[in-house]
Coordinates of C-alpha atoms in Angstrom, one line a residue:
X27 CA 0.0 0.0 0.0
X28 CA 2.6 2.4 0.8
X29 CA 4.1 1.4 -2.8
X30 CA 0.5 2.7 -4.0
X31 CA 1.1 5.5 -2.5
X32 CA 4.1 6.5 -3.0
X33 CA 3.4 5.7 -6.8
X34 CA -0.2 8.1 -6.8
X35 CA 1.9 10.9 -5.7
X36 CA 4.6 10.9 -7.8
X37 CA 1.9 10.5 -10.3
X38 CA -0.1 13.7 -8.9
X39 CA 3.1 15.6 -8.5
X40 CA 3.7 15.0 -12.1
X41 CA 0.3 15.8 -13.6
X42 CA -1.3 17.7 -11.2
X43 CA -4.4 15.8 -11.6
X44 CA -6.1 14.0 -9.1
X45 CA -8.4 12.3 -11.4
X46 CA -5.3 10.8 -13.2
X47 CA -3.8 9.5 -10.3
X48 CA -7.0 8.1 -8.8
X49 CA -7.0 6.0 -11.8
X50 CA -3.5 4.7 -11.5
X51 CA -4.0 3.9 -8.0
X52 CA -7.4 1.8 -9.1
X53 CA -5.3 0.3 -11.9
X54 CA -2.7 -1.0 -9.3
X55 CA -4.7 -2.6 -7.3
X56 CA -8.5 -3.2 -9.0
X57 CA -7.4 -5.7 -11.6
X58 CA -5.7 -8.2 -9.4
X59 CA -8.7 -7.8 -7.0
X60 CA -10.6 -8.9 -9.8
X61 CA -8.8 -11.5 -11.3
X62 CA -8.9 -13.1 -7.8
X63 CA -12.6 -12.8 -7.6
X64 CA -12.6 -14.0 -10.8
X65 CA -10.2 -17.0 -9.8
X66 CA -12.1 -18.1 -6.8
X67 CA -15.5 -18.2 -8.3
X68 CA -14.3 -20.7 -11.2
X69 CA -12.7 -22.6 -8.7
X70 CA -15.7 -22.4 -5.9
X71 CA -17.8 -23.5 -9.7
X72 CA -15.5 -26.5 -10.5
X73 CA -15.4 -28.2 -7.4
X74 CA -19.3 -27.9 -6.7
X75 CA -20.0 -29.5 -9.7
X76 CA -17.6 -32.1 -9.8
X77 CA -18.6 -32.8 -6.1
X78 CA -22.3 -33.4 -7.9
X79 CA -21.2 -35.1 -10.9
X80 CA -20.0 -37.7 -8.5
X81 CA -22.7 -37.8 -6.2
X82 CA -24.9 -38.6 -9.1
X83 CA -22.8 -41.2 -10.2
X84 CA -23.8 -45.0 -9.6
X85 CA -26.7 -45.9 -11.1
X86 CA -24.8 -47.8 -14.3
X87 CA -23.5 -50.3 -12.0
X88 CA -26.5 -51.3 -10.2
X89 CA -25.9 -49.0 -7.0
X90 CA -28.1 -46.2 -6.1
X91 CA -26.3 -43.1 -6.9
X92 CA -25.4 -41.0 -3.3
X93 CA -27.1 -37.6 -4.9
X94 CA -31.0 -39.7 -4.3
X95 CA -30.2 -41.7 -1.3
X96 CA -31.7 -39.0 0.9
X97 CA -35.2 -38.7 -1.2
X98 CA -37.6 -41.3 -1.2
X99 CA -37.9 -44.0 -4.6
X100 CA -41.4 -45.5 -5.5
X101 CA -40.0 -48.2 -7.0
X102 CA -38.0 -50.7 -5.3
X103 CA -40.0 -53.4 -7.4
X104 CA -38.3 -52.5 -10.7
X105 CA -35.2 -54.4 -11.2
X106 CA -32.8 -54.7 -14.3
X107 CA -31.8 -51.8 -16.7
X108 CA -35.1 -50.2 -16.2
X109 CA -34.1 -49.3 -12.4
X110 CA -30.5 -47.8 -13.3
X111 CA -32.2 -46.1 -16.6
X112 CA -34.6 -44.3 -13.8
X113 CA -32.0 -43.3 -11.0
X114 CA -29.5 -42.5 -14.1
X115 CA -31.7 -40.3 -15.4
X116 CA -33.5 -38.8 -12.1
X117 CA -30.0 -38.4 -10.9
X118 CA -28.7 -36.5 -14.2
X119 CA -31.3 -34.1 -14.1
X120 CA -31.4 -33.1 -10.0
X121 CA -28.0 -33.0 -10.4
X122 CA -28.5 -30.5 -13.9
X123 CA -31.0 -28.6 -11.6
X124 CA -27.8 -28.2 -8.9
X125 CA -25.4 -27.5 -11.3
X126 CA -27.1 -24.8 -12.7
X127 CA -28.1 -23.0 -9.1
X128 CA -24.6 -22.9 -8.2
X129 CA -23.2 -21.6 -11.5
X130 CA -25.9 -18.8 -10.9
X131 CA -24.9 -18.2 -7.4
X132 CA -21.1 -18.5 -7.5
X133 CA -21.1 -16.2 -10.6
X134 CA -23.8 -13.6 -9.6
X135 CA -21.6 -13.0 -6.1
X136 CA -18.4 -12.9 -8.2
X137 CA -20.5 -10.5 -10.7
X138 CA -22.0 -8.1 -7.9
X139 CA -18.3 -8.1 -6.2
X140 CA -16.5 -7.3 -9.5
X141 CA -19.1 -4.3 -9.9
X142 CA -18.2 -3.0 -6.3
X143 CA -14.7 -2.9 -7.1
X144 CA -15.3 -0.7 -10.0
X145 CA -17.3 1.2 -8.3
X146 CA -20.3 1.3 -9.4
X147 CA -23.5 2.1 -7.4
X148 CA -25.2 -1.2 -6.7
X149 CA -28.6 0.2 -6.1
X150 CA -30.4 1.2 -9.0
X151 CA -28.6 -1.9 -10.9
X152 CA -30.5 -4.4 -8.2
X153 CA -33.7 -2.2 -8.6
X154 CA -33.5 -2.8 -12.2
X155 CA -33.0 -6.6 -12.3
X156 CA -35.5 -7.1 -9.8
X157 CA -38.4 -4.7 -12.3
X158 CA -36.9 -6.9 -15.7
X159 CA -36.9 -10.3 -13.3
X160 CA -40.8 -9.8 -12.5
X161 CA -41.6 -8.7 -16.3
X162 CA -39.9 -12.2 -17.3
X163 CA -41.2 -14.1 -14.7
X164 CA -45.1 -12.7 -15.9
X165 CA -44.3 -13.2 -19.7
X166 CA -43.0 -17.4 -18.8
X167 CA -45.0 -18.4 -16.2
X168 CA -45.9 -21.2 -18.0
X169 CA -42.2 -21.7 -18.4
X170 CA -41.4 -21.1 -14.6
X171 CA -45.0 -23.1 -14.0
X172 CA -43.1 -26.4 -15.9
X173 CA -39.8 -26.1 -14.6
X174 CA -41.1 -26.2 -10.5
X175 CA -43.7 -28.8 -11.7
X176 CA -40.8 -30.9 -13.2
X177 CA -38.6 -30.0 -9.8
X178 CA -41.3 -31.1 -7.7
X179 CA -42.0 -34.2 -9.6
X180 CA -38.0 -35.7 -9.1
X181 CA -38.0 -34.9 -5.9
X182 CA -40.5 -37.0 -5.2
X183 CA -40.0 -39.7 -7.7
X184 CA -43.8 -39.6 -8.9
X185 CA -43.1 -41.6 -11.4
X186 CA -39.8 -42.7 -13.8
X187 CA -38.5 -44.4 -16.9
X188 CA -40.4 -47.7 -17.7
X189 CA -43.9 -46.7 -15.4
X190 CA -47.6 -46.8 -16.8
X191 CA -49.0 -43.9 -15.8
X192 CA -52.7 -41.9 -16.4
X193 CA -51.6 -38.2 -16.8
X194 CA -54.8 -37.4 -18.4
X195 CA -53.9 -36.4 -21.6
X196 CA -52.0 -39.3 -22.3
X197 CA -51.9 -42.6 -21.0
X198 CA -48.7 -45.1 -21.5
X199 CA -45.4 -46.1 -20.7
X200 CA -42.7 -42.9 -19.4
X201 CA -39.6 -43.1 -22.2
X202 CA -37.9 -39.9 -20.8
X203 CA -38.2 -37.3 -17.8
X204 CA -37.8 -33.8 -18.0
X205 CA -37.7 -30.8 -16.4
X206 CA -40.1 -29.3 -18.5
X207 CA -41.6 -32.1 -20.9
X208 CA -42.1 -35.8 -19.4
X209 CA -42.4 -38.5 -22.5
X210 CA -44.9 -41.2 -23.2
X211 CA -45.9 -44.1 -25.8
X212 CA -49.2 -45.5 -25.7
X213 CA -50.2 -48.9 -26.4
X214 CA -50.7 -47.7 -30.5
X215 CA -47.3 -47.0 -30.5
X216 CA -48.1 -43.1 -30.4
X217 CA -45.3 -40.8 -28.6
X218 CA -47.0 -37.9 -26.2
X219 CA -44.6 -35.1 -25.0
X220 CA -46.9 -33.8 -22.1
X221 CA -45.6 -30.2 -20.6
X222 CA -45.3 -31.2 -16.3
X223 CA -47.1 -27.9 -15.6
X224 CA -50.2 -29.1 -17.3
X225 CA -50.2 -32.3 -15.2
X226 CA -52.5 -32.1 -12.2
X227 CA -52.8 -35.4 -11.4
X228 CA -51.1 -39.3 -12.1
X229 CA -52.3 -42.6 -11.7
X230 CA -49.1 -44.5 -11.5
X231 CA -50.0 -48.2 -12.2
X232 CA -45.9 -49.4 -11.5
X233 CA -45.8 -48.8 -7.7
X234 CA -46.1 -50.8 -5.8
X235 CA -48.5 -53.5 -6.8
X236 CA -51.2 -53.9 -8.5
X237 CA -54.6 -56.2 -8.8
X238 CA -55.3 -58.2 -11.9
X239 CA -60.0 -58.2 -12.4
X240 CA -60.9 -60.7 -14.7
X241 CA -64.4 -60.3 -14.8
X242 CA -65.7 -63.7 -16.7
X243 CA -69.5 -63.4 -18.4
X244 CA -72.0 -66.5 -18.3
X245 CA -75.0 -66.9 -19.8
X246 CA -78.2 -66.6 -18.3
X247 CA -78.9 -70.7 -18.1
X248 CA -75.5 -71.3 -17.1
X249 CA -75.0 -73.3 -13.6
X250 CA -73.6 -70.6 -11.3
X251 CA -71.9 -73.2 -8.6
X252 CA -70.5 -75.3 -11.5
X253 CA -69.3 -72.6 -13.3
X254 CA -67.5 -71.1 -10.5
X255 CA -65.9 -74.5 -9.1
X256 CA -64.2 -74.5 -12.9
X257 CA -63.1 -71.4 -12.4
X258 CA -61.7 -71.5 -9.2
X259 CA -59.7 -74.7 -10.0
X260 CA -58.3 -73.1 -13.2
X261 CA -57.2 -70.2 -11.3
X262 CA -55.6 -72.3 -8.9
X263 CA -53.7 -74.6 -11.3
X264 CA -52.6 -71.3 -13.4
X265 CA -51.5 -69.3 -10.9
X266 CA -49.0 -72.0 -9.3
X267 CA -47.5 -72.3 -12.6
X268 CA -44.5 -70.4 -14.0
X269 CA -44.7 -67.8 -15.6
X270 CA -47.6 -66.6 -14.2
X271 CA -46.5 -67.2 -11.0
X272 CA -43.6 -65.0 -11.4
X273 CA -45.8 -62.4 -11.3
X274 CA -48.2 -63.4 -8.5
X275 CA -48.0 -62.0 -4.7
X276 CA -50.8 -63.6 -3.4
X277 CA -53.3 -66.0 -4.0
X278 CA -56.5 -65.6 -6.2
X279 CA -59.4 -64.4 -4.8
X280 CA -63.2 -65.8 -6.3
X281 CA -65.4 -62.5 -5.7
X282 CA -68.5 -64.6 -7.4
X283 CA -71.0 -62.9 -9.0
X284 CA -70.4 -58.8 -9.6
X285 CA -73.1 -57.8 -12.5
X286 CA -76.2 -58.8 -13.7
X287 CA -77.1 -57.4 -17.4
X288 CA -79.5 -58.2 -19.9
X289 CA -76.6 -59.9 -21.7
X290 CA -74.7 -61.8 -19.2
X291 CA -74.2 -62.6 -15.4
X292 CA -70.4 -61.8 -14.6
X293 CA -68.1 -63.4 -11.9
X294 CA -65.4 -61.9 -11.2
X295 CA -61.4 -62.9 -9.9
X296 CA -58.9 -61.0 -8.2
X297 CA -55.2 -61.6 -8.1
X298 CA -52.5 -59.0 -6.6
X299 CA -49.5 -59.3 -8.7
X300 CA -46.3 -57.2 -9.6
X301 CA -46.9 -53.9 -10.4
X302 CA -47.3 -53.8 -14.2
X303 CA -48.0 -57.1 -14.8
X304 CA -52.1 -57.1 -14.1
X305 CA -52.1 -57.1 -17.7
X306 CA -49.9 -60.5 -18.5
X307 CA -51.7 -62.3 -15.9
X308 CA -55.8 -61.0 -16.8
X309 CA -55.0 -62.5 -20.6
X310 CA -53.3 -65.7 -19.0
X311 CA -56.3 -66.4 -17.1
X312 CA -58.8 -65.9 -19.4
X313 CA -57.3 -68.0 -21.8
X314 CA -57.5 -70.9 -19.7
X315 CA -60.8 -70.3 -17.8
X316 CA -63.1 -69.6 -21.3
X317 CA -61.9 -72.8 -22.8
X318 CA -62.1 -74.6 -19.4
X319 CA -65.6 -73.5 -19.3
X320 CA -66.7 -74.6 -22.6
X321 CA -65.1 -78.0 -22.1
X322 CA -67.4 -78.4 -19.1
X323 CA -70.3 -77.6 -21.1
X324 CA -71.4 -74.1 -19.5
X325 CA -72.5 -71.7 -22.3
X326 CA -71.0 -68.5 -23.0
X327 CA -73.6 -65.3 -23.4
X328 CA -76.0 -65.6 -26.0
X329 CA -74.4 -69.4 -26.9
X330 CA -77.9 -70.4 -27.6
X331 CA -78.1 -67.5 -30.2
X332 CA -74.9 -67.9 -32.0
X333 CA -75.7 -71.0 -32.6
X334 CA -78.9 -70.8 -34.4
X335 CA -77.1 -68.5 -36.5
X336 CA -74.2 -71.2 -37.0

């Protein structure tokens, strides 16, 4: 400092201005102020991130990554590549959301420091930003409205990679998670990008479990007792073999009748199996029950008419 000093007033003495030696004192000491701010905040930047990189790291090799062992997951039932495709990508994208909020941080300090050292009045420049931050915030609050939606959401793990899921306008199986834009493909094959802000509810069918209803229709002369003895042997046998029984958590459960119609009578089955697999095991057991049915001579709805027209 006394170098400074010492260097300002040889400066002064030789101009005679003050403004010109103000500046050389700023220039001898401003710059490498700066430059260390500068310095800091990259380093500060690097480390963060690379601390998050590896905290999301894990999911490749079957381990839940360190960045999501504090939040809650919906699905320990998943298993294979579909569970490390989920945590990957739920782990990728917190940790995007992480990145990003300490880039912002780190470099909006260094940004307001660098601007103190120049000396410029920090006041109006704050009231400013905060005036342009609401006129943004008004003009994409649909975008803003998406983006805390799709925070929200992988926090807590609502739903993932490889679920079936209701999200009203679309119904199908997740493909990819976004921040702003979750992906689906129905059973036609057809892709829906669906914006997370315009989500207000899901109806996750991959948590969990899940409960296979096969409702079975007889006809009207049909013997109700017999009918239901076949179907609750069939069930039986079907459900203790692989690979249904892969997919089966407890045993069937024989409701009897559920609805009358002028059509039909229905009886109806329930079987709680792995989540996602109601499906598999409803067209399993209705293959073997209708046949097992007919075989025992009960007639299906409207037999009698059918075959007249035979």
């Amino acid at each position: 400092m006394k170098e400074d000093g010492t260097l300002c007033k040889a400066v002064f003495q030789m101009t005679d201005n003050s403004w010109v030696a103000g500046a050389v004192h700023w220039l001898a000491n401003a710059p490498l102020r700066i430059l260390i701010i500068l310095v800091v905040a990259f380093v500060i930047r690097f480390m963060a991130r690379r601390t998050i990189d590896r905290l999301a790291k894990g999911a490749s090799n079957g381990k839940t990554p360190r960045l999501l062992r504090p939040l809650k997951e919906r699905a320990p039932q998943a298993v294979g590549a579909l569970v490390s495709e989920r945590r990957q990508q739920r782990a990728q994208t917190i940790g995007s959301v992480m990145k990003s909020l300490v880039s912002f941080l780190v470099y909006g300090l260094a940004f307001i420091l660098i601007l103190g050292e120049i000396g410029i009045d920090l006041g109006p420049i704050i009231a400013s930003a905060g005036i342009v931050g609401v006129a943004i915030g008004f003009g994409a609050q649909n975008l803003v409205k998406d983006f805390l939606s799709g925070v929200f959401m992988m926090l807590e793990d609502q739903y993932g990679v490889g679920d079936i899921v209701d999200v009203g306008p679309a119904t199908g199986t997740i493909e990819s998670v976004g921040l702003r834009v979750t992906t689906l493909r129905d059973v036609n094959g057809t892709v829906w990008y669906v914006r997370n802000g315009e989500i207000l509810r899901v109806g996750n069918s991959s948590q969990g479990f899940a409960v296979a209803v096969v409702d079975i229709p007889l006809a009207y002369s049909a013997d109700i007792e017999s009918a239901t003895e076949v179907i609750r042997r069939i069930m039986t046998d079907e459900v203790a073999v692989a690979p249904v029984s892969e997919d089966v958590l407890e045993p069937p459960e024989l409701l009897g009748v559920d609805k009358v119609t002028p059509e039909s009578i229905t009886v109806r089955l329930t079987v709680k199996v792995r989540a996602g697999r109601q499906w598999a095991v409803q067209r399993a057991l209705r293959a073997r029950i209708i046949p097992a049915l007919e075989e025992a001579g009960i007639e299906p709805p409207l037999g009698r008419l059918y075959g007249q027209q035979k």
